[in-house]
mmCIF file of C-alpha atoms in Angstrom:
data_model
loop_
_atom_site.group_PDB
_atom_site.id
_atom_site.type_symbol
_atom_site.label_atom_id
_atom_site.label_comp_id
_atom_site.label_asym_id
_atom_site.label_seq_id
_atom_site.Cartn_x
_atom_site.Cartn_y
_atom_site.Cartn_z
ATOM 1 C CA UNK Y 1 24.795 -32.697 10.805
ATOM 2 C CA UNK Y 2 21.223 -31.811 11.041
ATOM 3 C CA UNK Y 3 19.882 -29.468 7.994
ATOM 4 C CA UNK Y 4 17.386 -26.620 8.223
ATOM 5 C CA UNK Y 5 14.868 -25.553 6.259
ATOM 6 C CA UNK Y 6 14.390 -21.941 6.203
ATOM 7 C CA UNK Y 7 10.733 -20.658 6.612
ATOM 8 C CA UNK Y 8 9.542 -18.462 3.678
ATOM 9 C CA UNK Y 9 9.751 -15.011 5.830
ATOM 10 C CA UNK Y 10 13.279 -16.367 6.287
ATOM 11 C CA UNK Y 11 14.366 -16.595 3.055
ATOM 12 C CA UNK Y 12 12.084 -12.904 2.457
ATOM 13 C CA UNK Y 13 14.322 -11.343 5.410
ATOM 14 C CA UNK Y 14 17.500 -12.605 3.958
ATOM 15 C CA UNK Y 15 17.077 -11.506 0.496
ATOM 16 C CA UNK Y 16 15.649 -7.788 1.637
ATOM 17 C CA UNK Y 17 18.901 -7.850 3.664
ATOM 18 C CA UNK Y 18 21.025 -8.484 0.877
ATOM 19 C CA UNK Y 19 22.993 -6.379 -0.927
ATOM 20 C CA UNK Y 20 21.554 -5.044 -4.062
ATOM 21 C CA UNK Y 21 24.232 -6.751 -6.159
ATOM 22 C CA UNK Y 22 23.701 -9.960 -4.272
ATOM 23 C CA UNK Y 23 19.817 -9.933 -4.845
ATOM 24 C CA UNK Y 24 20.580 -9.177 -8.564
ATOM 25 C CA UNK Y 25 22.908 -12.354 -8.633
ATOM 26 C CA UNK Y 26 20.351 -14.458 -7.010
ATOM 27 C CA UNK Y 27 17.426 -13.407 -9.541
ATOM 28 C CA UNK Y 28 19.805 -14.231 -12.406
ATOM 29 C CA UNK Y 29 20.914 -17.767 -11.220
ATOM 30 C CA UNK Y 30 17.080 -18.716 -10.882
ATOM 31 C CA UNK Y 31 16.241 -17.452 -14.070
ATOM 32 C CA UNK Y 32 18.881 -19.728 -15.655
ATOM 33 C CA UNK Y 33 18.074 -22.405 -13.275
ATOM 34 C CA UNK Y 34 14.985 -22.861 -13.617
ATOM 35 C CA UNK Y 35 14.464 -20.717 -17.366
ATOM 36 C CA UNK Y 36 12.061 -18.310 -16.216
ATOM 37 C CA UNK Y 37 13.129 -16.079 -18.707
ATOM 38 C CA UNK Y 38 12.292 -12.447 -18.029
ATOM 39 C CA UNK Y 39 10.304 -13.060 -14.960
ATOM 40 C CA UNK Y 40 13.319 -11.193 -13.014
ATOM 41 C CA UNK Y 41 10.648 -8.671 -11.494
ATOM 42 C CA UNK Y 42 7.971 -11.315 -10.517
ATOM 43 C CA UNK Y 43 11.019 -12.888 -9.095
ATOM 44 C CA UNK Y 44 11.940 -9.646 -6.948
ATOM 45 C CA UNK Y 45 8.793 -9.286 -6.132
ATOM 46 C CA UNK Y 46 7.694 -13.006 -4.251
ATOM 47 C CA UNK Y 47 11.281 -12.925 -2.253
ATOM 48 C CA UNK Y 48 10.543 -9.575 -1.423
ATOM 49 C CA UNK Y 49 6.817 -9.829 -0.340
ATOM 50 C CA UNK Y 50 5.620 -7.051 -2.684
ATOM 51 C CA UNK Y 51 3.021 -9.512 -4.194
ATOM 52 C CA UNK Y 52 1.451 -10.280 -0.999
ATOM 53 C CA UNK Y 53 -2.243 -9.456 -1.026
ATOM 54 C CA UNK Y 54 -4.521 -8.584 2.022
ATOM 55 C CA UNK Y 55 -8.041 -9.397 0.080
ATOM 56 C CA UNK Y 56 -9.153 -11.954 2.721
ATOM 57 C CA UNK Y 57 -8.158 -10.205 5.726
ATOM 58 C CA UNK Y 58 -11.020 -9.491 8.322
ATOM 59 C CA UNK Y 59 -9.658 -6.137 9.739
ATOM 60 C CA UNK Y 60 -9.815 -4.657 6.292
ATOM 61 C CA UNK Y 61 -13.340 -5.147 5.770
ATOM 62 C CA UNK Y 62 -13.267 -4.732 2.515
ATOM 63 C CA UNK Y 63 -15.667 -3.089 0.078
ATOM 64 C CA UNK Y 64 -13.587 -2.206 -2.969
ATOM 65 C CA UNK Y 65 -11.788 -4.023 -5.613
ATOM 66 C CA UNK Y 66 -8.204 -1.742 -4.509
ATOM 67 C CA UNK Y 67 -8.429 -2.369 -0.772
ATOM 68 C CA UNK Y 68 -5.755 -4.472 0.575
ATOM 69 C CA UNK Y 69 -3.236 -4.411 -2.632
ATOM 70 C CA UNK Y 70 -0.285 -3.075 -2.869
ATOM 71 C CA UNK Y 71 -0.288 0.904 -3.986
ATOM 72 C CA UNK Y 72 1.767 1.215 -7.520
ATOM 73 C CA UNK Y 73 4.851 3.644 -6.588
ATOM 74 C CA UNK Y 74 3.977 6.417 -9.469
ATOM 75 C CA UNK Y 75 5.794 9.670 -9.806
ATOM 76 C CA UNK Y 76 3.780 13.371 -9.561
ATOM 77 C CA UNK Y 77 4.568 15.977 -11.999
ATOM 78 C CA UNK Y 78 7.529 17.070 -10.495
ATOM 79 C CA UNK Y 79 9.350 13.885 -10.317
ATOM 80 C CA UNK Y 80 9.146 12.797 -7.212
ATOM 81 C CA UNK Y 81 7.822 9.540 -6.445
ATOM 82 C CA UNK Y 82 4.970 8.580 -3.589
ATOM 83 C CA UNK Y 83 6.400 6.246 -1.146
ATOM 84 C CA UNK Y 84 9.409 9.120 -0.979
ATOM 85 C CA UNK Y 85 6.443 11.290 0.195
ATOM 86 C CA UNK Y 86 5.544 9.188 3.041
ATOM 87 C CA UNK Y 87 7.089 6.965 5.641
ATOM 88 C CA UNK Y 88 4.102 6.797 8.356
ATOM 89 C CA UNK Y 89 1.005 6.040 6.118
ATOM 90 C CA UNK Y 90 -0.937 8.891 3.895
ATOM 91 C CA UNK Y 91 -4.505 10.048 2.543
ATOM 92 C CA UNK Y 92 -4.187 10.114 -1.196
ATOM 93 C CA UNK Y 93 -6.970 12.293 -3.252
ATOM 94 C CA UNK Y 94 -7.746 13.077 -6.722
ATOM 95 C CA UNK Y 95 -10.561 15.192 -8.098
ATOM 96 C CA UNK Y 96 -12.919 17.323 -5.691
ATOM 97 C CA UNK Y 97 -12.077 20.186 -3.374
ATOM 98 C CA UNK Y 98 -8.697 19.590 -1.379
ATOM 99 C CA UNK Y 99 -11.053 21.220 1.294
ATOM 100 C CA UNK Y 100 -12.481 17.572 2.438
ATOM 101 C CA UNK Y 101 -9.633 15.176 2.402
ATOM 102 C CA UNK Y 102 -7.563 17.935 4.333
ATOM 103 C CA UNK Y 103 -10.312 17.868 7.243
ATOM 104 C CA UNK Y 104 -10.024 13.823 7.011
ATOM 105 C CA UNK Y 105 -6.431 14.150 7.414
ATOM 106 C CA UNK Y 106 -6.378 16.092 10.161
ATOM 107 C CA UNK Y 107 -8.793 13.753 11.827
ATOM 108 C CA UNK Y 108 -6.508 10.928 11.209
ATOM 109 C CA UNK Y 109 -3.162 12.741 11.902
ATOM 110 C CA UNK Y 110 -2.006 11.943 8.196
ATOM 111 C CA UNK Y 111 -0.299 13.788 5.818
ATOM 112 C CA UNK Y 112 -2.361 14.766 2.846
ATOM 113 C CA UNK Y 113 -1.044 13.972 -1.020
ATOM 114 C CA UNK Y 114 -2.449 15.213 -4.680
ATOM 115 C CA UNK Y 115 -2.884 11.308 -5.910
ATOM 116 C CA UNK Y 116 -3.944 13.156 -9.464
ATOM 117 C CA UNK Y 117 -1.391 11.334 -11.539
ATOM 118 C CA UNK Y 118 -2.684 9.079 -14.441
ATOM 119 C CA UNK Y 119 -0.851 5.840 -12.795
ATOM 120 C CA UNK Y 120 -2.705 5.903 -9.417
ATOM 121 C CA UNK Y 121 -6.093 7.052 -11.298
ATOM 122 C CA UNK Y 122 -5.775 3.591 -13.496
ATOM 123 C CA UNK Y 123 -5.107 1.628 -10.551
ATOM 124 C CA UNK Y 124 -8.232 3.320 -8.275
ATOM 125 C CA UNK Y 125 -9.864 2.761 -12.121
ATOM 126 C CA UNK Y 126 -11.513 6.343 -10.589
ATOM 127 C CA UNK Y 127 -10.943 9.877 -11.364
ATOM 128 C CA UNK Y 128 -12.077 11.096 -7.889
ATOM 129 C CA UNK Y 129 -11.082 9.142 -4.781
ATOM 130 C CA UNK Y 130 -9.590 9.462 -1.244
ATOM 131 C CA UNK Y 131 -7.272 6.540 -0.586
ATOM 132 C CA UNK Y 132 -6.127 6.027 3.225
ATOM 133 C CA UNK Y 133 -2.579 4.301 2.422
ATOM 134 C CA UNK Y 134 -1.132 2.380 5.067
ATOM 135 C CA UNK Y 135 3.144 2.689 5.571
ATOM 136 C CA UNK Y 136 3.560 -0.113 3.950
ATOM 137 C CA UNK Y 137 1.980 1.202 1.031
ATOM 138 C CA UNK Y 138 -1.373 -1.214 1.041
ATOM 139 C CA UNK Y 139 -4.176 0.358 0.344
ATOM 140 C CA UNK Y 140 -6.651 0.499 3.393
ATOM 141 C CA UNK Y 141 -9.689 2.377 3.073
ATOM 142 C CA UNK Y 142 -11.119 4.095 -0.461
ATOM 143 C CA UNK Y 143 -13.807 6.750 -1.071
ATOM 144 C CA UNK Y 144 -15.490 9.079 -3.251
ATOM 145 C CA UNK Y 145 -14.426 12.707 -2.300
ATOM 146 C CA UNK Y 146 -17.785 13.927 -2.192
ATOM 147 C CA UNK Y 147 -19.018 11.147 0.497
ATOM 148 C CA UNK Y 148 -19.482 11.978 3.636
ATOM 149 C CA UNK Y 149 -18.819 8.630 5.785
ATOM 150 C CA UNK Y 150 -15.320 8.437 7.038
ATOM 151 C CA UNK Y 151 -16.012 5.624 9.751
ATOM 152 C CA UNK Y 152 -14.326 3.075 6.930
ATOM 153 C CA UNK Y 153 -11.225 5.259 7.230
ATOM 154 C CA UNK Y 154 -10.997 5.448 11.055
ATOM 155 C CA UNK Y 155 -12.178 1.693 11.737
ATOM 156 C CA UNK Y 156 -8.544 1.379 9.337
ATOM 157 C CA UNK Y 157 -6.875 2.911 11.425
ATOM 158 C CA UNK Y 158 -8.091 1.360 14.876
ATOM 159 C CA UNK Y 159 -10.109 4.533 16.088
ATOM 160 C CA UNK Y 160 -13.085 3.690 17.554
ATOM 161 C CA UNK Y 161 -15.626 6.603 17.533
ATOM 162 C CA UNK Y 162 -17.719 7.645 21.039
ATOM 163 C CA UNK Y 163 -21.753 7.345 20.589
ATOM 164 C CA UNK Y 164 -22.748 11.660 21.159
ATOM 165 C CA UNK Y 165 -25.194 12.300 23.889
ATOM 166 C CA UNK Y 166 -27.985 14.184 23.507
ATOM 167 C CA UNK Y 167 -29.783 16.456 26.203
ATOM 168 C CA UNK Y 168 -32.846 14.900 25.320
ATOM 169 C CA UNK Y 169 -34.561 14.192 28.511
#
């Protein structure tokens, strides 16, 4: 009989795929194998790829500390949590006229989300920002509200912007 060795996105896969019950099982058997104690959550986490971080990645180009992790799912003041909010990617702001980020995500054909909440304010360590937030919640591109360049946010998002002409002649 020949044995396999499952790749790591394998494993991942399998235990996303599992019932909730069944991951719960599995996170409690390696905590008593191998006595990591409360670590249930770091656990989840690894199998589940919600640790992964994007620091290193070219595309992202990054310029801030936040770009490339993994956006914390806080709640807003009505209860209802961010990645409920959004499915296809969103442009998170906090402090600043709504005015600005609105424009931006029109331009980008996102929706547009009040990130004011003290959770996401501690993790942009910023009380004013525009986050572009990719679906799967990574954070892609981060300003200050009152900035003016945008290019970081469409280069995130693939668009590549035409050179104007001028009737200078």
């Amino acid at each position: 009989m020949r044995r396999r060795i499952l790749p790591a996105t394998d494993v991942a896969e399998r235990f996303q795929a599992a019932r909730p019950h069944r991951r719960i099982t599995i996170v409690r058997t390696l905590d008593k194998l191998f006595d990591f104690a409360h670590s249930s959550g770091a656990i989840t986490n690894r199998f589940a790829m919600l640790d992964v971080p994007y620091l290193e990645s070219p595309i992202l180009r990054r310029s801030d500390s936040r770009i490339g992790q993994r956006l914390p799912d806080a709640v807003d003041s009505y209860g209802n949590r961010f990645f409920d909010q959004f499915d296809d990617g969103a442009l998170l702001w906090a402090g600043g006229d709504d005015e600005a980020p609105e424009k931006l995500g029109e331009q980008l054909d996102v929706p547009v989300i009040n990130g004011d909440v003290a959770e996401l304010t501690r993790f942009f360590d910023r009380d004013r920002y525009v986050a572009l937030v990719r679906p799967d919640h990574i954070v892609a591109a981060i300003k200050d509200p009152d900035e003016d360049d945008d290019a970081p946010f469409h280069r995130a998002l693939g668009i590549v912007s035409t050179p104007r002409l001028t009737a200078d002649r």
